[in-house]
Amino acid sequence: MTFSVLVPSSLVREAEDKREATRKLGYVARAATVFRTDRLIVFPDGEGERRWGGGFVETVLRYAATPPYLKTEVWGTRDELEYAGVLPPLRVSSRTGSGPERPGSLQEGIVTEVGSDGRVRVNCGLQHPISLLLPDGMEVSEGERVAIRISSREPVRARIVDEPLPGFEIQRADLPEVLARPDAGARIATSVHGTELSVGRLTELVGRIDDAGDLTVAFGAPGRGLPAILDVAVEDVAAAGGEGVEPDDPGFDLWLNTIPRQGSETVRTEEAMFASLAPLTLTE
């Protein structure tokens, strides 16, 4: 299953300073990690941005998603990362293969040098960069990230594999474009104005997600939910009974209120992610 989570470029609009904005994005990255998100996509909401917009949001999230042993080499020093020290560690689980074809753990490496003999040097968290043979048909360039299967660290035995990298990928794209992708699957918009999630509704929803095969969940920003961002009337969302809102809906299948007993006037994006992704990723 491809699991995509969408957040607006305005999601740190209420942060009082850059430190708080950075910390907030760290919790967003944590939620994406905890619930095994494949793609964390930032969609534009220029009208809702204040001091820190999409460029800041994307940079901090990309930094947070970079393995610790690659952060210095990939990012160096940047103004957006002034308070990167407050980001919580993601501790992405190393994907372990099974069977004789996929032994060992999977982790990310960065190509530091490309040779002329089909070999490259890769920094992948070991004591020194290691020389590895490229798989047939694969082409890489210096600075590119690759997936490494490490079957032994002493002595080092590793190989480059054509597999998805551990953790999640950060993308920046328009929301309608993402919802139109073939692997969007079940497309859910979270909103206080959507249909309330209940035990009975959850059972039906989990089956619907399983049937779709993939899942896309979108979130709004504090004080600026998805209806406001998309210019969709809240009355239309409520009247739709949870289904997509026509003709203004950009392509959602469901509008869902995942916190029906909300006790605060506004729910922050990172709070909504933890509250929403927990039930939506349950299995039958």
mmCIF file of C-alpha atoms in Angstrom:
data_model
loop_
_atom_site.group_PDB
_atom_site.id
_atom_site.type_symbol
_atom_site.label_atom_id
_atom_site.label_comp_id
_atom_site.label_asym_id
_atom_site.label_seq_id
_atom_site.Cartn_x
_atom_site.Cartn_y
_atom_site.Cartn_z
ATOM 1 C CA MET A 1 0.000 0.000 0.000
ATOM 2 C CA THR A 2 1.185 3.524 -0.823
ATOM 3 C CA PHE A 3 0.359 5.803 2.102
ATOM 4 C CA SER A 4 0.466 9.543 1.403
ATOM 5 C CA VAL A 5 -0.109 12.357 3.912
ATOM 6 C CA LEU A 6 -0.775 15.915 2.732
ATOM 7 C CA VAL A 7 -0.097 19.021 4.831
ATOM 8 C CA PRO A 8 -0.400 22.706 3.819
ATOM 9 C CA SER A 9 2.507 25.127 3.500
ATOM 10 C CA SER A 10 0.713 27.209 6.164
ATOM 11 C CA LEU A 11 0.874 24.577 8.896
ATOM 12 C CA VAL A 12 3.255 26.633 11.122
ATOM 13 C CA ARG A 13 1.237 29.826 10.694
ATOM 14 C CA GLU A 14 0.499 30.160 14.430
ATOM 15 C CA ALA A 15 4.080 29.561 15.634
ATOM 16 C CA GLU A 16 5.429 32.497 17.669
ATOM 17 C CA ASP A 17 9.040 32.107 16.537
ATOM 18 C CA LYS A 18 11.299 29.986 14.337
ATOM 19 C CA ARG A 19 12.198 27.671 17.204
ATOM 20 C CA GLU A 20 8.549 26.810 17.842
ATOM 21 C CA ALA A 21 7.893 26.443 14.106
ATOM 22 C CA THR A 22 10.802 23.993 13.846
ATOM 23 C CA ARG A 23 9.616 21.998 16.863
ATOM 24 C CA LYS A 24 6.119 21.751 15.392
ATOM 25 C CA LEU A 25 7.490 20.378 12.123
ATOM 26 C CA GLY A 26 9.458 17.837 14.120
ATOM 27 C CA TYR A 27 6.209 16.461 15.553
ATOM 28 C CA VAL A 28 4.720 16.324 12.051
ATOM 29 C CA ALA A 29 7.730 14.278 10.925
ATOM 30 C CA ARG A 30 7.375 12.051 14.000
ATOM 31 C CA ALA A 31 3.729 11.324 13.157
ATOM 32 C CA ALA A 32 4.683 10.483 9.566
ATOM 33 C CA THR A 33 7.326 8.080 10.884
ATOM 34 C CA VAL A 34 5.231 6.429 13.589
ATOM 35 C CA PHE A 35 2.446 5.556 11.143
ATOM 36 C CA ARG A 36 4.793 4.457 8.332
ATOM 37 C CA THR A 37 3.910 7.156 5.832
ATOM 38 C CA ASP A 38 5.476 6.635 2.404
ATOM 39 C CA ARG A 39 5.110 10.241 1.227
ATOM 40 C CA LEU A 40 4.687 13.464 3.188
ATOM 41 C CA ILE A 41 3.517 16.027 0.651
ATOM 42 C CA VAL A 42 3.444 19.800 1.221
ATOM 43 C CA PHE A 43 0.742 21.505 -0.846
ATOM 44 C CA PRO A 44 0.633 25.306 -1.317
ATOM 45 C CA ASP A 45 -1.543 27.587 0.796
ATOM 46 C CA GLY A 46 0.038 30.950 0.095
ATOM 47 C CA GLU A 47 -2.900 32.920 1.482
ATOM 48 C CA GLY A 48 -2.588 31.211 4.852
ATOM 49 C CA GLU A 49 1.185 31.510 5.248
ATOM 50 C CA ARG A 50 2.591 34.085 7.610
ATOM 51 C CA ARG A 51 6.255 34.334 8.623
ATOM 52 C CA TRP A 52 7.332 30.850 7.530
ATOM 53 C CA GLY A 53 6.042 29.480 4.263
ATOM 54 C CA GLY A 54 6.410 26.421 2.092
ATOM 55 C CA GLY A 55 10.150 26.732 1.500
ATOM 56 C CA PHE A 56 10.858 26.709 5.229
ATOM 57 C CA VAL A 57 8.384 23.896 5.871
ATOM 58 C CA GLU A 58 9.789 21.708 3.113
ATOM 59 C CA THR A 59 13.435 22.286 4.110
ATOM 60 C CA VAL A 60 12.906 21.464 7.781
ATOM 61 C CA LEU A 61 10.877 18.355 6.978
ATOM 62 C CA ARG A 62 13.504 17.149 4.496
ATOM 63 C CA TYR A 63 16.207 17.699 7.095
ATOM 64 C CA ALA A 64 14.210 15.823 9.737
ATOM 65 C CA ALA A 65 13.746 12.888 7.343
ATOM 66 C CA THR A 66 17.478 12.673 6.557
ATOM 67 C CA PRO A 67 19.324 9.945 8.533
ATOM 68 C CA PRO A 68 21.552 11.406 11.293
ATOM 69 C CA TYR A 69 24.761 10.116 9.719
ATOM 70 C CA LEU A 70 24.011 12.034 6.485
ATOM 71 C CA LYS A 71 22.708 15.335 7.855
ATOM 72 C CA THR A 72 25.991 17.256 7.910
ATOM 73 C CA GLU A 73 27.074 16.102 4.468
ATOM 74 C CA VAL A 74 23.683 16.735 2.845
ATOM 75 C CA TRP A 75 22.705 20.005 4.502
ATOM 76 C CA GLY A 76 25.700 21.833 5.922
ATOM 77 C CA THR A 77 24.603 25.158 7.489
ATOM 78 C CA ARG A 78 21.352 26.842 6.424
ATOM 79 C CA ASP A 79 19.308 29.661 7.919
ATOM 80 C CA GLU A 80 16.127 27.561 7.913
ATOM 81 C CA LEU A 81 17.879 25.015 10.134
ATOM 82 C CA GLU A 82 18.941 27.447 12.843
ATOM 83 C CA TYR A 83 16.963 25.518 15.470
ATOM 84 C CA ALA A 84 17.319 22.026 14.004
ATOM 85 C CA GLY A 85 18.589 20.878 17.397
ATOM 86 C CA VAL A 86 15.026 20.918 18.793
ATOM 87 C CA LEU A 87 13.828 18.348 16.247
ATOM 88 C CA PRO A 88 13.006 15.026 17.921
ATOM 89 C CA PRO A 89 14.863 11.999 16.528
ATOM 90 C CA LEU A 90 12.726 9.939 14.150
ATOM 91 C CA ARG A 91 14.506 6.623 14.764
ATOM 92 C CA VAL A 92 13.140 5.117 11.558
ATOM 93 C CA SER A 93 12.957 1.341 11.849
ATOM 94 C CA SER A 94 15.502 -0.349 9.620
ATOM 95 C CA ARG A 95 13.628 -2.449 7.120
ATOM 96 C CA THR A 96 14.821 -6.030 7.429
ATOM 97 C CA GLY A 97 14.560 -8.364 4.492
ATOM 98 C CA SER A 98 13.363 -11.945 4.712
ATOM 99 C CA GLY A 99 14.476 -14.993 2.785
ATOM 100 C CA PRO A 100 17.718 -15.726 0.936
ATOM 101 C CA GLU A 101 17.120 -13.019 -1.681
ATOM 102 C CA ARG A 102 16.816 -10.135 0.840
ATOM 103 C CA PRO A 103 19.012 -10.678 3.883
ATOM 104 C CA GLY A 104 20.113 -7.850 6.152
ATOM 105 C CA SER A 105 18.883 -4.378 7.027
ATOM 106 C CA LEU A 106 17.991 -1.643 4.557
ATOM 107 C CA GLN A 107 19.259 1.887 5.071
ATOM 108 C CA GLU A 108 19.982 5.047 3.144
ATOM 109 C CA GLY A 109 23.327 5.992 1.630
ATOM 110 C CA ILE A 110 24.624 8.952 -0.332
ATOM 111 C CA VAL A 111 26.938 8.610 -3.344
ATOM 112 C CA THR A 112 30.177 10.503 -2.720
ATOM 113 C CA GLU A 113 32.105 9.434 -5.829
ATOM 114 C CA VAL A 114 31.236 7.767 -9.143
ATOM 115 C CA GLY A 115 33.924 5.593 -10.721
ATOM 116 C CA SER A 116 34.387 4.503 -14.326
ATOM 117 C CA ASP A 117 34.291 0.790 -13.525
ATOM 118 C CA GLY A 118 30.644 0.491 -12.493
ATOM 119 C CA ARG A 119 31.504 1.111 -8.867
ATOM 120 C CA VAL A 120 30.636 4.037 -6.579
ATOM 121 C CA ARG A 121 31.719 5.165 -3.138
ATOM 122 C CA VAL A 122 28.832 5.505 -0.721
ATOM 123 C CA ASN A 123 28.484 7.019 2.765
ATOM 124 C CA CYS A 124 25.915 4.856 4.530
ATOM 125 C CA GLY A 125 26.638 5.313 8.210
ATOM 126 C CA LEU A 126 29.605 2.978 8.485
ATOM 127 C CA GLN A 127 32.974 4.210 9.753
ATOM 128 C CA HIS A 128 34.134 5.149 6.248
ATOM 129 C CA PRO A 129 32.520 5.451 2.800
ATOM 130 C CA ILE A 130 32.547 2.075 1.067
ATOM 131 C CA SER A 131 33.016 1.080 -2.567
ATOM 132 C CA LEU A 132 30.057 -0.816 -4.027
ATOM 133 C CA LEU A 133 29.136 -2.217 -7.414
ATOM 134 C CA LEU A 134 26.092 -0.693 -9.093
ATOM 135 C CA PRO A 135 23.309 -3.134 -10.065
ATOM 136 C CA ASP A 136 22.950 -3.748 -13.791
ATOM 137 C CA GLY A 137 21.136 -0.913 -15.511
ATOM 138 C CA MET A 138 21.310 1.517 -12.583
ATOM 139 C CA GLU A 139 22.844 4.944 -13.092
ATOM 140 C CA VAL A 140 23.568 7.359 -10.264
ATOM 141 C CA SER A 141 25.291 10.713 -9.842
ATOM 142 C CA GLU A 142 27.336 12.210 -7.029
ATOM 143 C CA GLY A 143 25.117 13.346 -4.167
ATOM 144 C CA GLU A 144 22.297 10.957 -5.061
ATOM 145 C CA ARG A 145 20.710 8.851 -2.333
ATOM 146 C CA VAL A 146 20.522 5.101 -2.734
ATOM 147 C CA ALA A 147 19.208 2.127 -0.764
ATOM 148 C CA ILE A 148 21.871 -0.127 0.793
ATOM 149 C CA ARG A 149 21.363 -3.644 2.123
ATOM 150 C CA ILE A 150 23.904 -4.392 4.834
ATOM 151 C CA SER A 151 24.203 -8.058 5.724
ATOM 152 C CA SER A 152 27.322 -7.684 7.898
ATOM 153 C CA ARG A 153 29.201 -4.789 9.497
ATOM 154 C CA GLU A 154 32.313 -6.713 10.612
ATOM 155 C CA PRO A 155 33.493 -7.523 8.022
ATOM 156 C CA VAL A 156 31.475 -5.135 5.874
ATOM 157 C CA ARG A 157 29.179 -6.857 3.415
ATOM 158 C CA ALA A 158 26.740 -4.559 1.632
ATOM 159 C CA ARG A 159 25.164 -3.979 -1.764
ATOM 160 C CA ILE A 160 23.160 -1.286 -3.518
ATOM 161 C CA VAL A 161 19.590 -2.399 -4.201
ATOM 162 C CA ASP A 162 16.813 -0.953 -6.332
ATOM 163 C CA GLU A 163 14.295 -0.644 -3.516
ATOM 164 C CA PRO A 164 12.417 2.220 -1.827
ATOM 165 C CA LEU A 165 14.454 4.004 0.830
ATOM 166 C CA PRO A 166 13.556 3.534 4.510
ATOM 167 C CA GLY A 167 11.339 6.171 6.062
ATOM 168 C CA PHE A 168 9.237 8.634 4.089
ATOM 169 C CA GLU A 169 9.785 10.862 1.074
ATOM 170 C CA ILE A 170 9.132 14.618 1.146
ATOM 171 C CA GLN A 171 7.418 16.092 -1.900
ATOM 172 C CA ARG A 172 5.918 19.453 -2.826
ATOM 173 C CA ALA A 173 2.902 19.364 -5.145
ATOM 174 C CA ASP A 174 -0.529 20.855 -5.791
ATOM 175 C CA LEU A 175 -3.297 19.061 -3.945
ATOM 176 C CA PRO A 176 -5.510 18.253 -7.001
ATOM 177 C CA GLU A 177 -2.454 16.786 -8.746
ATOM 178 C CA VAL A 178 -1.768 14.440 -5.823
ATOM 179 C CA LEU A 179 -5.396 13.351 -5.551
ATOM 180 C CA ALA A 180 -5.404 12.457 -9.268
ATOM 181 C CA ARG A 181 -2.440 10.091 -9.007
ATOM 182 C CA PRO A 182 -3.128 6.412 -9.796
ATOM 183 C CA ASP A 183 -1.879 5.377 -6.339
ATOM 184 C CA ALA A 184 -3.969 7.927 -4.392
ATOM 185 C CA GLY A 185 -6.334 5.134 -3.336
ATOM 186 C CA ALA A 186 -8.904 6.130 -0.724
ATOM 187 C CA ARG A 187 -8.720 9.949 -0.522
ATOM 188 C CA ILE A 188 -9.710 11.370 2.854
ATOM 189 C CA ALA A 189 -9.985 15.015 3.920
ATOM 190 C CA THR A 190 -9.945 15.647 7.678
ATOM 191 C CA SER A 191 -12.219 18.416 8.921
ATOM 192 C CA VAL A 192 -14.304 19.281 11.968
ATOM 193 C CA HIS A 193 -17.165 19.736 9.481
ATOM 194 C CA GLY A 194 -16.906 16.196 8.099
ATOM 195 C CA THR A 195 -18.826 13.111 9.137
ATOM 196 C CA GLU A 196 -17.936 12.037 12.667
ATOM 197 C CA LEU A 197 -15.823 8.913 12.912
ATOM 198 C CA SER A 198 -17.501 6.224 15.020
ATOM 199 C CA VAL A 199 -16.761 2.591 15.817
ATOM 200 C CA GLY A 200 -19.304 1.418 13.253
ATOM 201 C CA ARG A 201 -18.067 3.845 10.617
ATOM 202 C CA LEU A 202 -14.453 2.828 11.267
ATOM 203 C CA THR A 203 -15.139 -0.824 10.479
ATOM 204 C CA GLU A 204 -16.639 0.168 7.140
ATOM 205 C CA LEU A 205 -13.815 2.622 6.467
ATOM 206 C CA VAL A 206 -11.015 0.129 7.123
ATOM 207 C CA GLY A 207 -12.621 -2.246 4.613
ATOM 208 C CA ARG A 208 -12.910 0.578 2.098
ATOM 209 C CA ILE A 209 -9.222 1.446 2.498
ATOM 210 C CA ASP A 210 -8.226 -2.199 2.090
ATOM 211 C CA ASP A 211 -10.293 -2.445 -1.091
ATOM 212 C CA ALA A 212 -8.699 0.716 -2.502
ATOM 213 C CA GLY A 213 -5.217 -0.635 -1.797
ATOM 214 C CA ASP A 214 -3.689 2.820 -1.209
ATOM 215 C CA LEU A 215 -4.473 5.702 1.144
ATOM 216 C CA THR A 216 -4.169 9.503 0.977
ATOM 217 C CA VAL A 217 -5.042 11.673 3.989
ATOM 218 C CA ALA A 218 -5.026 15.493 3.918
ATOM 219 C CA PHE A 219 -4.863 17.946 6.827
ATOM 220 C CA GLY A 220 -5.470 21.671 7.199
ATOM 221 C CA ALA A 221 -3.674 24.316 9.262
ATOM 222 C CA PRO A 222 -4.518 25.748 12.709
ATOM 223 C CA GLY A 223 -7.375 28.213 12.338
ATOM 224 C CA ARG A 224 -7.506 27.473 8.621
ATOM 225 C CA GLY A 225 -8.984 24.090 7.817
ATOM 226 C CA LEU A 226 -9.251 22.397 4.459
ATOM 227 C CA PRO A 227 -12.604 24.031 3.548
ATOM 228 C CA ALA A 228 -11.038 27.488 3.962
ATOM 229 C CA ILE A 229 -7.871 26.515 2.093
ATOM 230 C CA LEU A 230 -9.855 25.000 -0.802
ATOM 231 C CA ASP A 231 -12.627 27.610 -0.748
ATOM 232 C CA VAL A 232 -15.256 24.946 -0.095
ATOM 233 C CA ALA A 233 -18.372 25.963 1.856
ATOM 234 C CA VAL A 234 -18.544 24.240 5.246
ATOM 235 C CA GLU A 235 -22.294 23.864 4.751
ATOM 236 C CA ASP A 236 -21.617 21.803 1.634
ATOM 237 C CA VAL A 237 -19.153 19.613 3.513
ATOM 238 C CA ALA A 238 -21.673 18.966 6.290
ATOM 239 C CA ALA A 239 -24.518 18.375 3.811
ATOM 240 C CA ALA A 240 -22.492 15.871 1.801
ATOM 241 C CA GLY A 241 -22.696 13.307 4.595
ATOM 242 C CA GLY A 242 -18.987 12.625 4.471
ATOM 243 C CA GLU A 243 -18.754 11.988 0.745
ATOM 244 C CA GLY A 244 -16.973 14.203 -1.769
ATOM 245 C CA VAL A 245 -18.308 17.739 -2.201
ATOM 246 C CA GLU A 246 -19.312 18.598 -5.760
ATOM 247 C CA PRO A 247 -18.390 20.602 -7.786
ATOM 248 C CA ASP A 248 -15.801 22.395 -5.626
ATOM 249 C CA ASP A 249 -14.138 19.327 -4.120
ATOM 250 C CA PRO A 250 -10.670 18.774 -5.675
ATOM 251 C CA GLY A 251 -11.126 15.010 -5.596
ATOM 252 C CA PHE A 252 -11.696 13.678 -2.072
ATOM 253 C CA ASP A 253 -13.786 10.561 -1.535
ATOM 254 C CA LEU A 254 -14.547 11.337 2.121
ATOM 255 C CA TRP A 255 -14.622 14.318 4.496
ATOM 256 C CA LEU A 256 -14.061 12.929 7.973
ATOM 257 C CA ASN A 257 -14.110 14.375 11.492
ATOM 258 C CA THR A 258 -11.659 12.087 13.288
ATOM 259 C CA ILE A 259 -11.916 13.970 16.610
ATOM 260 C CA PRO A 260 -15.699 14.117 17.139
ATOM 261 C CA ARG A 261 -15.436 15.102 20.814
ATOM 262 C CA GLN A 262 -12.924 17.882 20.229
ATOM 263 C CA GLY A 263 -12.402 19.859 23.427
ATOM 264 C CA SER A 264 -10.270 22.664 22.012
ATOM 265 C CA GLU A 265 -11.457 25.334 19.597
ATOM 266 C CA THR A 266 -8.648 24.441 17.203
ATOM 267 C CA VAL A 267 -6.591 21.301 16.755
ATOM 268 C CA ARG A 268 -3.005 21.734 15.591
ATOM 269 C CA THR A 269 -1.928 19.869 12.498
ATOM 270 C CA GLU A 270 0.481 17.595 14.337
ATOM 271 C CA GLU A 271 -2.216 16.763 16.915
ATOM 272 C CA ALA A 272 -4.704 15.993 14.161
ATOM 273 C CA MET A 273 -2.166 13.716 12.482
ATOM 274 C CA PHE A 274 -1.670 11.552 15.564
ATOM 275 C CA ALA A 275 -5.402 11.461 16.328
ATOM 276 C CA SER A 276 -6.403 10.669 12.738
ATOM 277 C CA LEU A 277 -3.718 8.317 11.491
ATOM 278 C CA ALA A 278 -4.060 5.959 14.472
ATOM 279 C CA PRO A 279 -7.599 4.758 13.602
ATOM 280 C CA LEU A 280 -7.122 5.080 9.838
ATOM 281 C CA THR A 281 -4.161 2.675 9.853
ATOM 282 C CA LEU A 282 -5.910 -0.060 11.837
ATOM 283 C CA THR A 283 -6.299 -3.427 10.167
ATOM 284 C CA GLU A 284 -9.259 -5.771 10.137
#
